Amino acid sequence: MSSVTLQTLKQRKLNGEKFTMLTAYDATFSQVVSEAGIEAILVGDSLGMVLQGHDSTIPVTLEQMVYHTQSVARGNRGALIMSDLPFMSCATLESALNSAAELMRAGAHMVKLEGGRWLAETVTKLNQQGVPVCVHLGLTPQSVNTFGGYKVQGREQSAALQMLEDARVLEEAGAACLLVECIPTLLAEEITENSKVPVIGIGAGPHTDAQVLVLHDMLGITPGRTARFVKNFMPGSNSVTEAVQKYASEVKNGTFPGPEHSFE
Ligand code: KIV
């Protein structure tokens, strides 16, 4: 049992206190990030891009997610571990249940899946089986081919209304938290205000209950151009731990993300 639980995160939302999440894929960074006070670690399928050099998360397999979740669990010092259900693992209810079981056995405390209200039954069944679920809305990277690129989602009114309805339906179905990626600040604010469960944002402005970034992005070691919502916390920091702590304090005092990291 980690010392940060889902109850901790829910209480933070109730108290109006922000919390932080970072990705980690191995034991060393898991230890660094959790000891620096980050409340939640995401074993993201972004590892397909960050570690494996693919141009999307689509090639990542369940077996690889299990391997990295086990590594993160060994290094963790008290954070809540959330692991991604990879591409197509939720195509059927049976596959979603079996895949989530593998991740939980590997050391995850909850799972994240990408999609909308059509996943309501899956969310309910997972929850009934003791698997807390975070639903990823907005720019869901596993659907990059459907979107035609990594683009901001929810800018048109109809898309924004659909996302608000997805969030409502999935929360009612039992989602333990929501994660919104690359959506306009005002839409993220509305989703956060309407939700009783914590809402974690990335490229979604400053009003969500929590923020997440890919660790390698915020350490400035991602090659090439990074997304607008990324901030490099290494300049001025003497160590990785210091950069992670700076990220946490800027999220908590509301200075990160700024308008330059957000979308209208
Ligand atoms: O896979 C991942 O790291 C993610 C974050 C970008 C939210 O889903």
Coordinates of C-alpha atoms and ligand atoms in Angstrom, one line a residue:
M1 CA 0.0 0.0 0.0
S2 CA 1.4 3.4 -0.9
S3 CA 1.2 6.3 1.5
V4 CA -0.7 8.4 -1.1
T5 CA -4.0 6.8 -1.9
L6 CA -7.0 7.7 -4.0
Q7 CA -8.6 9.1 -0.8
T8 CA -5.6 11.4 -0.4
L9 CA -6.1 12.8 -3.9
K10 CA -9.9 13.2 -3.4
Q11 CA -9.3 15.0 -0.1
R12 CA -6.9 17.4 -1.9
K13 CA -9.6 18.3 -4.4
L14 CA -12.1 18.8 -1.5
N15 CA -9.5 21.1 0.3
G16 CA -8.8 23.0 -2.9
E17 CA -5.1 21.9 -2.8
K18 CA -3.4 20.9 -6.0
F19 CA -1.4 17.7 -6.4
T20 CA 1.3 16.6 -8.9
M21 CA 2.0 13.7 -11.1
L22 CA 5.0 12.8 -13.3
T23 CA 5.7 9.9 -15.5
A24 CA 8.3 7.4 -14.6
Y25 CA 9.2 4.1 -16.3
D26 CA 11.9 2.7 -14.2
A27 CA 12.9 2.1 -10.5
T28 CA 15.5 4.9 -10.3
F29 CA 13.3 7.7 -11.5
S30 CA 10.4 6.2 -9.6
Q31 CA 12.4 6.6 -6.4
V32 CA 13.7 10.1 -7.2
V33 CA 10.2 11.3 -8.1
S34 CA 8.4 9.8 -5.1
E35 CA 11.1 10.9 -2.7
A36 CA 10.8 14.5 -4.1
G37 CA 7.1 14.5 -3.0
I38 CA 5.3 13.9 -6.2
E39 CA 2.0 12.4 -5.2
A40 CA 1.3 10.2 -8.2
I41 CA 3.5 8.4 -10.8
L42 CA 2.1 7.7 -14.2
V43 CA 3.6 4.7 -16.0
G44 CA 2.5 6.2 -19.2
D45 CA 2.5 4.4 -22.6
S46 CA 4.4 7.5 -23.6
L47 CA 7.3 5.2 -22.9
G48 CA 6.8 4.0 -26.5
M49 CA 8.0 7.4 -27.7
V50 CA 10.3 8.4 -24.8
L51 CA 12.1 5.1 -24.2
Q52 CA 11.6 3.2 -27.4
G53 CA 11.8 6.0 -30.0
H54 CA 8.5 5.3 -31.7
D55 CA 6.5 8.2 -33.2
S56 CA 3.4 7.2 -31.3
T57 CA 2.2 5.1 -28.3
I58 CA 0.5 2.6 -30.6
P59 CA 3.3 0.0 -30.7
V60 CA 3.4 -0.4 -26.9
T61 CA 2.2 -3.8 -25.6
L62 CA 0.6 -4.9 -22.4
E63 CA 3.7 -7.0 -21.6
Q64 CA 5.9 -3.9 -21.8
M65 CA 3.5 -2.0 -19.6
V66 CA 3.7 -4.8 -17.0
Y67 CA 7.5 -4.8 -17.1
H68 CA 7.7 -1.0 -16.6
T69 CA 5.0 -1.0 -13.9
Q70 CA 7.0 -3.7 -12.0
S71 CA 10.1 -1.6 -12.2
V72 CA 8.4 1.6 -11.0
A73 CA 6.7 -0.3 -8.2
R74 CA 10.1 -1.5 -6.9
G75 CA 11.5 2.0 -6.8
N76 CA 8.5 3.7 -5.5
R77 CA 8.6 5.4 -2.0
G78 CA 5.0 6.1 -1.3
A79 CA 3.4 7.6 -4.4
L80 CA 0.3 6.3 -6.0
I81 CA 1.1 4.4 -9.2
M82 CA -1.2 4.7 -12.2
S83 CA -0.5 2.5 -15.3
D84 CA -1.7 3.0 -18.8
L85 CA -3.9 0.4 -20.5
P86 CA -2.2 0.3 -23.9
F87 CA -3.6 0.6 -27.4
M88 CA -6.6 -1.8 -28.1
S89 CA -6.4 -3.4 -24.7
C90 CA -9.9 -2.1 -23.9
A91 CA -11.4 -3.2 -27.3
T92 CA -13.6 -5.7 -25.4
L93 CA -14.7 -5.8 -21.8
E94 CA -12.9 -9.1 -21.3
S95 CA -9.7 -7.8 -22.6
A96 CA -9.9 -4.6 -20.5
L97 CA -10.5 -6.7 -17.3
N98 CA -7.7 -9.1 -18.1
S99 CA -5.3 -6.3 -19.0
A100 CA -6.1 -4.3 -15.9
A101 CA -5.6 -7.4 -13.8
E102 CA -2.0 -7.7 -15.2
L103 CA -1.2 -4.1 -14.4
M104 CA -2.6 -4.3 -10.9
R105 CA -0.6 -7.5 -10.2
A106 CA 2.5 -5.7 -11.5
G107 CA 2.1 -3.1 -8.8
A108 CA -0.3 -0.4 -10.2
H109 CA -2.8 1.1 -7.7
M110 CA -5.0 2.3 -10.6
V111 CA -5.2 2.2 -14.4
K112 CA -5.8 4.8 -17.0
L113 CA -7.7 4.3 -20.2
E114 CA -8.3 6.5 -23.2
G115 CA -11.7 7.2 -24.6
G116 CA -15.3 8.5 -24.1
R117 CA -18.6 7.5 -22.8
W118 CA -18.6 4.2 -24.7
L119 CA -16.3 2.9 -22.0
A120 CA -18.8 3.5 -19.2
E121 CA -19.6 -0.2 -18.8
T122 CA -15.8 -1.1 -18.7
V123 CA -15.2 1.6 -16.1
T124 CA -18.1 0.3 -13.9
K125 CA -16.9 -3.3 -14.2
L126 CA -13.3 -2.5 -13.4
N127 CA -14.4 -0.4 -10.4
Q128 CA -16.6 -3.3 -9.2
Q129 CA -13.6 -5.6 -9.4
G130 CA -11.5 -3.2 -7.2
V131 CA -9.6 -1.4 -10.0
P132 CA -9.9 2.4 -9.7
V133 CA -9.9 4.0 -13.2
C134 CA -8.7 7.3 -14.5
V135 CA -10.3 8.2 -17.9
H136 CA -8.1 10.2 -20.3
L137 CA -10.1 12.7 -22.4
G138 CA -9.2 15.3 -25.0
L139 CA -6.1 14.6 -27.0
T140 CA -6.0 10.8 -26.5
P141 CA -2.6 9.9 -28.1
Q142 CA -3.7 6.3 -29.0
S143 CA -6.2 7.9 -31.4
V144 CA -3.6 10.1 -33.2
N145 CA -4.4 8.5 -36.5
T146 CA -8.1 9.4 -36.1
F147 CA -7.3 12.9 -35.1
G148 CA -4.7 13.3 -38.0
G149 CA -2.0 14.5 -35.6
Y150 CA -1.4 15.7 -32.1
K151 CA -3.9 18.6 -32.1
V152 CA -5.8 20.6 -29.4
Q153 CA -9.3 19.0 -28.9
G154 CA -12.6 20.5 -27.8
R155 CA -12.2 23.9 -29.5
E156 CA -15.6 23.7 -31.3
Q157 CA -18.7 24.1 -29.2
S158 CA -20.1 20.7 -30.2
A159 CA -16.8 18.9 -29.3
A160 CA -16.6 20.8 -26.0
L161 CA -20.2 19.8 -25.1
Q162 CA -19.4 16.1 -26.0
M163 CA -16.4 16.2 -23.8
L164 CA -18.4 17.6 -20.9
E165 CA -21.0 14.9 -21.3
D166 CA -18.3 12.2 -21.6
A167 CA -16.8 13.4 -18.3
R168 CA -20.3 13.4 -16.6
V169 CA -21.2 9.9 -17.9
L170 CA -17.8 8.4 -17.0
E171 CA -17.8 9.9 -13.5
E172 CA -21.3 8.5 -13.0
A173 CA -20.0 5.1 -14.3
G174 CA -17.5 5.1 -11.5
A175 CA -14.3 6.8 -12.9
A176 CA -12.1 7.7 -9.9
C177 CA -10.4 10.6 -11.7
L178 CA -10.2 12.2 -15.1
L179 CA -7.2 13.3 -17.1
V180 CA -7.6 16.0 -19.8
E181 CA -4.9 16.6 -22.4
C182 CA -4.5 19.5 -24.8
I183 CA -7.9 21.2 -24.4
P184 CA -8.8 24.9 -24.0
T185 CA -8.3 26.3 -20.5
L186 CA -12.0 27.3 -20.1
L187 CA -13.2 23.8 -21.0
A188 CA -10.8 22.2 -18.6
E189 CA -12.0 24.6 -15.9
E190 CA -15.6 23.7 -16.6
I191 CA -14.9 20.0 -16.5
T192 CA -13.0 20.4 -13.2
E193 CA -15.8 22.5 -11.6
N194 CA -18.5 20.0 -12.7
S195 CA -16.5 16.9 -11.4
K196 CA -16.5 15.6 -7.9
V197 CA -13.5 13.4 -8.8
P198 CA -10.0 14.9 -9.2
V199 CA -9.2 16.2 -12.7
I200 CA -5.5 16.1 -13.8
G201 CA -4.4 18.3 -16.7
I202 CA -1.7 18.4 -19.3
G203 CA -1.9 21.3 -21.7
A204 CA -5.2 22.1 -20.1
G205 CA -4.4 25.3 -18.3
P206 CA -4.0 26.1 -14.6
H207 CA -7.5 25.4 -13.2
T208 CA -7.4 21.5 -13.0
D209 CA -7.0 19.9 -9.6
A210 CA -3.6 18.5 -10.6
Q211 CA -0.9 18.6 -13.3
V212 CA 1.0 15.9 -15.1
L213 CA 4.1 16.1 -17.3
V214 CA 6.3 13.6 -19.0
L215 CA 9.4 13.5 -16.8
H216 CA 11.9 13.7 -19.7
D217 CA 10.1 16.8 -21.0
M218 CA 10.3 18.7 -17.8
L219 CA 14.0 17.7 -17.3
G220 CA 14.7 19.2 -20.8
I221 CA 16.2 15.9 -22.2
T222 CA 13.6 15.2 -24.9
P223 CA 15.3 15.7 -28.2
G224 CA 13.8 18.1 -30.7
R225 CA 10.9 20.5 -30.2
T226 CA 8.6 20.0 -27.3
A227 CA 4.9 20.8 -27.0
R228 CA 3.8 24.3 -25.9
F229 CA 2.6 23.0 -22.6
V230 CA 6.0 21.7 -21.5
K231 CA 8.3 23.7 -19.2
N232 CA 11.9 22.7 -18.6
F233 CA 12.6 22.9 -14.9
M234 CA 16.3 22.1 -15.0
P235 CA 17.7 25.6 -15.7
G236 CA 18.6 27.0 -12.2
S237 CA 18.3 23.6 -10.5
N238 CA 21.3 21.8 -9.2
S239 CA 19.8 18.3 -9.5
V240 CA 17.0 16.3 -10.9
T241 CA 15.4 16.2 -7.4
E242 CA 15.5 20.0 -7.3
A243 CA 13.9 20.4 -10.7
V244 CA 11.1 18.0 -9.7
Q245 CA 10.6 19.9 -6.4
K246 CA 10.5 23.2 -8.4
Y247 CA 7.8 21.7 -10.7
A248 CA 5.8 20.6 -7.6
S249 CA 6.0 24.0 -5.9
E250 CA 5.1 25.9 -9.1
V251 CA 2.0 23.6 -9.6
K252 CA 1.0 24.1 -6.0
N253 CA 1.4 27.8 -5.9
G254 CA -0.4 28.2 -9.2
T255 CA 2.5 29.6 -11.3
F256 CA 2.7 26.6 -13.6
P257 CA 1.2 26.3 -16.1
G258 CA 1.1 29.9 -17.2
P259 CA -0.8 31.2 -20.3
E260 CA 2.2 30.5 -22.4
H261 CA 1.8 26.7 -21.7
S262 CA -2.0 26.7 -22.2
F263 CA -4.5 26.9 -25.1
E264 CA -7.5 29.1 -25.7
Ligands
KIV1 O1 1.4 8.2 -21.6 C1 1.5 9.3 -21.0 O2 2.6 9.7 -20.5 C2 0.3 10.1 -20.8 C3 0.5 11.5 -20.4 C4 1.0 12.3 -21.5 C5 -0.7 12.1 -19.8 O3 -0.8 9.7 -21.0

